[in-house]
Short mmCIF file of C-alpha atoms in Angstrom, two decimals:
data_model
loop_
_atom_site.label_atom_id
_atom_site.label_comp_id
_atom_site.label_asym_id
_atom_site.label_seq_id
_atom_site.Cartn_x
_atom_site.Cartn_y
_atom_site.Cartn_z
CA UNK A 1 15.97 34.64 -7.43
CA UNK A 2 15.05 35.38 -3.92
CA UNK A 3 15.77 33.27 -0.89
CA UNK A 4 12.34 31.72 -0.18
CA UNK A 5 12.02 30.85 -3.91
CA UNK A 6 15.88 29.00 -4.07
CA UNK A 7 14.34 27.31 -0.06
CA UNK A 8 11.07 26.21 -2.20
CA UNK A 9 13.32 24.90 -5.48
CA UNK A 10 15.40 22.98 -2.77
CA UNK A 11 12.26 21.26 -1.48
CA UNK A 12 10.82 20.27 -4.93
CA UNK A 13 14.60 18.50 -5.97
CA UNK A 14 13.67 16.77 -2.47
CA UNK A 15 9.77 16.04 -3.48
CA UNK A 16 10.89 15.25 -7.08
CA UNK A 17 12.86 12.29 -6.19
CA UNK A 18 10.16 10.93 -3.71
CA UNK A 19 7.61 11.27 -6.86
CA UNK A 20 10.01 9.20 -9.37
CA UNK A 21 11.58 6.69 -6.62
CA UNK A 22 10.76 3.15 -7.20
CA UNK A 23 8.30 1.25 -5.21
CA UNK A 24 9.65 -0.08 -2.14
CA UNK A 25 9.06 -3.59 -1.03
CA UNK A 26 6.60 -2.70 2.00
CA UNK A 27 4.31 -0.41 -0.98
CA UNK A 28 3.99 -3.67 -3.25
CA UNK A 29 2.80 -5.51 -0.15
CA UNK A 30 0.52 -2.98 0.89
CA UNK A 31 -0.74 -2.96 -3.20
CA UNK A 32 -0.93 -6.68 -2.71
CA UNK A 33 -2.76 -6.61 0.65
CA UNK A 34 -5.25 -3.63 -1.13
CA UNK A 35 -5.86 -5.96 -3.91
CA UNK A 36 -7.01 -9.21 -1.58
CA UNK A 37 -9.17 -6.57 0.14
CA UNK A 38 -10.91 -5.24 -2.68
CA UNK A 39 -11.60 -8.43 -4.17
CA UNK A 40 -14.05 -8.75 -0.67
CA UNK A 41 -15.81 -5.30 -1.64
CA UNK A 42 -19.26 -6.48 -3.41
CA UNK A 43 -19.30 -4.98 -7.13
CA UNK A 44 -22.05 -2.64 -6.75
CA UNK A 45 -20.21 -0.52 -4.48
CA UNK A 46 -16.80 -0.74 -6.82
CA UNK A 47 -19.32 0.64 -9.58
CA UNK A 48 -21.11 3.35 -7.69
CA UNK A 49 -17.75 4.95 -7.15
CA UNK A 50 -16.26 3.98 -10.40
CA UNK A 51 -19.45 5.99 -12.16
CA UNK A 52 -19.27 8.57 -9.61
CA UNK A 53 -15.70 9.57 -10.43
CA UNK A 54 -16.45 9.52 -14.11
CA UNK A 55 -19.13 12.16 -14.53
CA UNK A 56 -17.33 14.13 -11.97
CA UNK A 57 -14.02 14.53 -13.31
CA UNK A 58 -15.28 14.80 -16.45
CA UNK A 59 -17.37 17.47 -16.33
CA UNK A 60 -14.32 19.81 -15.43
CA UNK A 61 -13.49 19.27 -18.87
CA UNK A 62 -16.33 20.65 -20.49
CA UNK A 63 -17.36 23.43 -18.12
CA UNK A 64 -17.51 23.59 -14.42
CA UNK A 65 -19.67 25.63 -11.82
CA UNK A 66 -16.03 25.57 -9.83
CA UNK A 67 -13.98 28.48 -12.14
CA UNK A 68 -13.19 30.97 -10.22
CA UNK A 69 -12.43 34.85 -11.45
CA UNK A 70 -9.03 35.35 -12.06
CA UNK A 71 -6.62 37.51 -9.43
CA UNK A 72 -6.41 40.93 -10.21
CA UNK A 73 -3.35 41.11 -8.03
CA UNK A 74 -1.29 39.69 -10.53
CA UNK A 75 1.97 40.80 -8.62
CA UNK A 76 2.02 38.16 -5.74
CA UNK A 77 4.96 36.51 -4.79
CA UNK A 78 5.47 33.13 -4.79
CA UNK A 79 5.51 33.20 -1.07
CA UNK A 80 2.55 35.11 -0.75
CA UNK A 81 0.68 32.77 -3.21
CA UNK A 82 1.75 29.79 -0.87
CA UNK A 83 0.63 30.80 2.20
CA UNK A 84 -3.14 31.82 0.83
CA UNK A 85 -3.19 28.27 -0.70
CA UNK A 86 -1.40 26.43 2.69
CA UNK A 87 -4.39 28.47 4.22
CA UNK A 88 -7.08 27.43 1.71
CA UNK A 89 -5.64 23.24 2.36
CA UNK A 90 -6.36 23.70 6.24
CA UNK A 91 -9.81 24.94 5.56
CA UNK A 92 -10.55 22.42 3.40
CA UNK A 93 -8.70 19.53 5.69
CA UNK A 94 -11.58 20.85 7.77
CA UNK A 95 -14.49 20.42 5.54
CA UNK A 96 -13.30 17.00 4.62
CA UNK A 97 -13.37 15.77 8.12
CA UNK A 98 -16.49 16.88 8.99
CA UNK A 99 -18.05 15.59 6.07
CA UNK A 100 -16.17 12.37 6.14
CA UNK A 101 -17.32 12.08 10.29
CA UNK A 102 -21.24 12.58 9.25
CA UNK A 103 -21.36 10.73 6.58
CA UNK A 104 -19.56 7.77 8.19
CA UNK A 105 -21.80 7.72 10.83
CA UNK A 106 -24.52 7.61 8.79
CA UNK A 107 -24.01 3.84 7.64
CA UNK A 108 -23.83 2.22 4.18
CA UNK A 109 -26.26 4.92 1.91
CA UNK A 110 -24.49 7.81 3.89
CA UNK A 111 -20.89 6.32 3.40
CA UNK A 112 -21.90 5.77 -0.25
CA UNK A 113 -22.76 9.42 -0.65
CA UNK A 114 -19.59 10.41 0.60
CA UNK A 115 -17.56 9.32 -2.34
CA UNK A 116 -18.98 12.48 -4.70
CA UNK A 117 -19.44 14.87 -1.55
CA UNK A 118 -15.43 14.02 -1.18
CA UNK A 119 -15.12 14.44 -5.07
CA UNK A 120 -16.54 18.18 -4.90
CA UNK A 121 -14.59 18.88 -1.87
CA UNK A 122 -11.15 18.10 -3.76
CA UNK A 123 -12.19 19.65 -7.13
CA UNK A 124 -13.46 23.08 -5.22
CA UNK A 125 -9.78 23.13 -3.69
CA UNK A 126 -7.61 22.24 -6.98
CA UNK A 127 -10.01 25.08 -8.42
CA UNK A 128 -9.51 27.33 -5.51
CA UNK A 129 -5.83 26.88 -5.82
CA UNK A 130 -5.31 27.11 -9.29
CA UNK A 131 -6.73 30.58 -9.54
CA UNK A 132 -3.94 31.26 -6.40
CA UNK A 133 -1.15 30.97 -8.25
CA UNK A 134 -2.36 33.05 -11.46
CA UNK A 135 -3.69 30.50 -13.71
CA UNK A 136 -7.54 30.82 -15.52
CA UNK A 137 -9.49 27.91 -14.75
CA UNK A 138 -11.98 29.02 -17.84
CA UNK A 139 -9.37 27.22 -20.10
CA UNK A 140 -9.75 23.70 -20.80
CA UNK A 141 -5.65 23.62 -20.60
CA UNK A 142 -5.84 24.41 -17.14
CA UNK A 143 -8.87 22.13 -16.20
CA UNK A 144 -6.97 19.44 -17.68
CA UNK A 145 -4.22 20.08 -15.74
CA UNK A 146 -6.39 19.91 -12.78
CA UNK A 147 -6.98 16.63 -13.81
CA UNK A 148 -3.52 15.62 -14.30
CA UNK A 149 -2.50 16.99 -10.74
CA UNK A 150 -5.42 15.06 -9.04
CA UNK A 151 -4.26 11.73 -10.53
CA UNK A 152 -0.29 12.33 -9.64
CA UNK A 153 -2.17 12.46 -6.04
CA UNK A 154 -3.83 9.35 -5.92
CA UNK A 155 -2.25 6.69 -8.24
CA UNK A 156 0.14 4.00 -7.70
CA UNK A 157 3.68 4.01 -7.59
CA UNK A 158 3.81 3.15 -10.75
CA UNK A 159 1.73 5.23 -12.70
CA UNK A 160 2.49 8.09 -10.02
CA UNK A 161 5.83 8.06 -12.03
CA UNK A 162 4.13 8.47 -15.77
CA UNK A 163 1.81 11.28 -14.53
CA UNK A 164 4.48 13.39 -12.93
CA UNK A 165 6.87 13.53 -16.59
CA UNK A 166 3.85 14.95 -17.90
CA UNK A 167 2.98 17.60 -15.30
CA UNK A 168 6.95 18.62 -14.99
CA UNK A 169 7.38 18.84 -18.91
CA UNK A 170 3.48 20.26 -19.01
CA UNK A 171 4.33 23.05 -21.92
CA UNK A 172 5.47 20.55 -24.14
CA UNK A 173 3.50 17.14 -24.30
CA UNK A 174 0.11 16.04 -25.52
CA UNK A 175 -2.31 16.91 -23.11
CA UNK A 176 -5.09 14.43 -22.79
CA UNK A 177 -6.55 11.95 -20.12
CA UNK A 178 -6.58 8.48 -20.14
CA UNK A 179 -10.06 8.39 -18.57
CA UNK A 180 -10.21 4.65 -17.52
CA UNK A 181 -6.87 4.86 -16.05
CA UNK A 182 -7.98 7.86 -13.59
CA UNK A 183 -11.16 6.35 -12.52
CA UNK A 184 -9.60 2.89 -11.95
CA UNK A 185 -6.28 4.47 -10.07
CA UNK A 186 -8.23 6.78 -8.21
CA UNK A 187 -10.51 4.10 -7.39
CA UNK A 188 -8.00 1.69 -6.18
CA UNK A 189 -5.74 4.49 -3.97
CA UNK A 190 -9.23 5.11 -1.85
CA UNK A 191 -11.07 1.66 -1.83
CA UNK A 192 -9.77 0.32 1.36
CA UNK A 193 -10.23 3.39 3.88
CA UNK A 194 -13.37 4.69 2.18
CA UNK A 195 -15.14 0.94 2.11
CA UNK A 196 -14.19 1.00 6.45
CA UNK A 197 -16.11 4.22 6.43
CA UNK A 198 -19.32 2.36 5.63
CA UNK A 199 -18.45 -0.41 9.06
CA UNK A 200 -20.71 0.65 12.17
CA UNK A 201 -19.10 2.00 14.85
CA UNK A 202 -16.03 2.67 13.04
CA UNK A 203 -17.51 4.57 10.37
CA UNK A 204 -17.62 8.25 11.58
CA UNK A 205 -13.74 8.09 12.77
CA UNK A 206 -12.25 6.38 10.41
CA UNK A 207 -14.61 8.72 7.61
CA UNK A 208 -12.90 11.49 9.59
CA UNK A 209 -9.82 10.30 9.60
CA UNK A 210 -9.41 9.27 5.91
CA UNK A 211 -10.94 12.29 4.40
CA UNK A 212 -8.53 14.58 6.28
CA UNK A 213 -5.37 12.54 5.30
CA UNK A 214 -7.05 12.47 1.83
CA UNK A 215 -7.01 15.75 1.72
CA UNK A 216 -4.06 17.08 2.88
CA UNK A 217 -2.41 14.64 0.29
CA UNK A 218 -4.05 16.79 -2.29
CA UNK A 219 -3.24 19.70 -0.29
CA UNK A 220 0.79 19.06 -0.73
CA UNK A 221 0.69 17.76 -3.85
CA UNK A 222 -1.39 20.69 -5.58
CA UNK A 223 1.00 23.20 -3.58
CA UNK A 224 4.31 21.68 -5.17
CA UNK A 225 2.95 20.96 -8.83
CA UNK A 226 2.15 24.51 -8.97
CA UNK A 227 4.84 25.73 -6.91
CA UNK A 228 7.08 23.81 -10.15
CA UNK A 229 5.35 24.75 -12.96
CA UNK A 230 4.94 28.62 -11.31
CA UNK A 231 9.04 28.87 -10.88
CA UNK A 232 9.27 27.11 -14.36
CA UNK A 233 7.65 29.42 -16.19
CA UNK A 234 9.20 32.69 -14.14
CA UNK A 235 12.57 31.60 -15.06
CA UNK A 236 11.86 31.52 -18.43
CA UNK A 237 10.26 34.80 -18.62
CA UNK A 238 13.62 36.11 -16.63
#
């Protein structure tokens, strides 16, 4: 194996650990805190996003405008497959931001409309990414993991936990998606900062602000389930 991909295995020991660790005290405040908060937010704005992130997510499963053509360089390091993706995340970091600034200076209709513009951004990257490392997003197998790789990015502790077993022992279990579960974790992870998007005078920084952080979650997340799964399945060819 050669050095950057034994530096890179290193790392993912280090990111595994943070995935599986416990909650800590200060998180199950926060989750209480989040909870109090969202109890505040009026329904109709729980279910706008709640429908939202339904028909989005599951259109990837049957068929998405998104699938991208696979590489026909099929010889890229691992290296060289990281740094087109760590490109592709600051690009998209970008995107998010701006949309995230105009729409949260737009007030409450605009902030609203920001939850699927958000949605397409992140779905366009896992995409985008997927196809980097060699996989074909025209299977339903790899859409689903998609899926799977989004939620391990925004759930709770908790069910964080649950999601990653699957994606590290991905050749072997039952593939499917607990749809309610996604909506209501994804959902939950983005209430608070989204719903401050929608405040006047706050709304275009904090939209900004969120949707960046947002993203470069996915961004890491994305890199090292793929980075795992990519040095999995190379060993096993070896």
């Amino acid at each position: 194996m050669i050095q950057y991909e034994q530096m890179i295995e290193q790392q993912l020991d280090n990111w595994k650990k943070d995935m599986i660790k416990p909650s800590s005290f200060m998180a199950r405040m926060s989750k209480q805190v989040q909870t109090k908060v969202q109890e505040l937010i009026p329904e109709k704005a729980h279910a706008v996003l709640t429908e939202t992130i339904k028909k989005m997510l599951q259109a990837i499963v049957v068929g998405s405008d998104f699938i991208q053509p696979k590489l026909k360089d099929t010889s890229l390091t691992l290296q060289e497959r990281d740094e087109r993706t760590a490109k592709k995340i600051e690009d998209y970091k970008k995107i998010a931001a701006v949309e995230g600034a105009g729409t949260g200076a737009g007030g409450i209709l605009l902030g609203l409309a920001d939850f699927p513009l958000l949605i397409t951004i992140k779905i366009k990257f896992l995409f985008d990414a997927a196809t980097l490392y060699g996989y074909d997003t025209s299977k339903e197998e790899e859409r689903l993991f998609i899926l799977h790789v989004f939620q391990l990015a925004f759930s709770s502790d908790d069910y964080r936990r649950e999601i990653f077993e699957t994606i590290e022992n991905w050749d072997s279990v039952h593939k499917q998606v607990d749809w309610r579960k996604l909506q209501q974790e994804y959902r939950d992870y983005i209430d608070l900062a989204k719903m401050l998007q929608l405040v006047p005078v706050i709304g275009a920084p904090v939209g900004a602000y969120a949707n960046y952080q947002l993203m470069n979650r996915l961004g890491e997340i994305t890199m090292n389930c793929y980075r795992m799964r990519w040095l999995k399945e190379r060993q096993e060819r070896l």
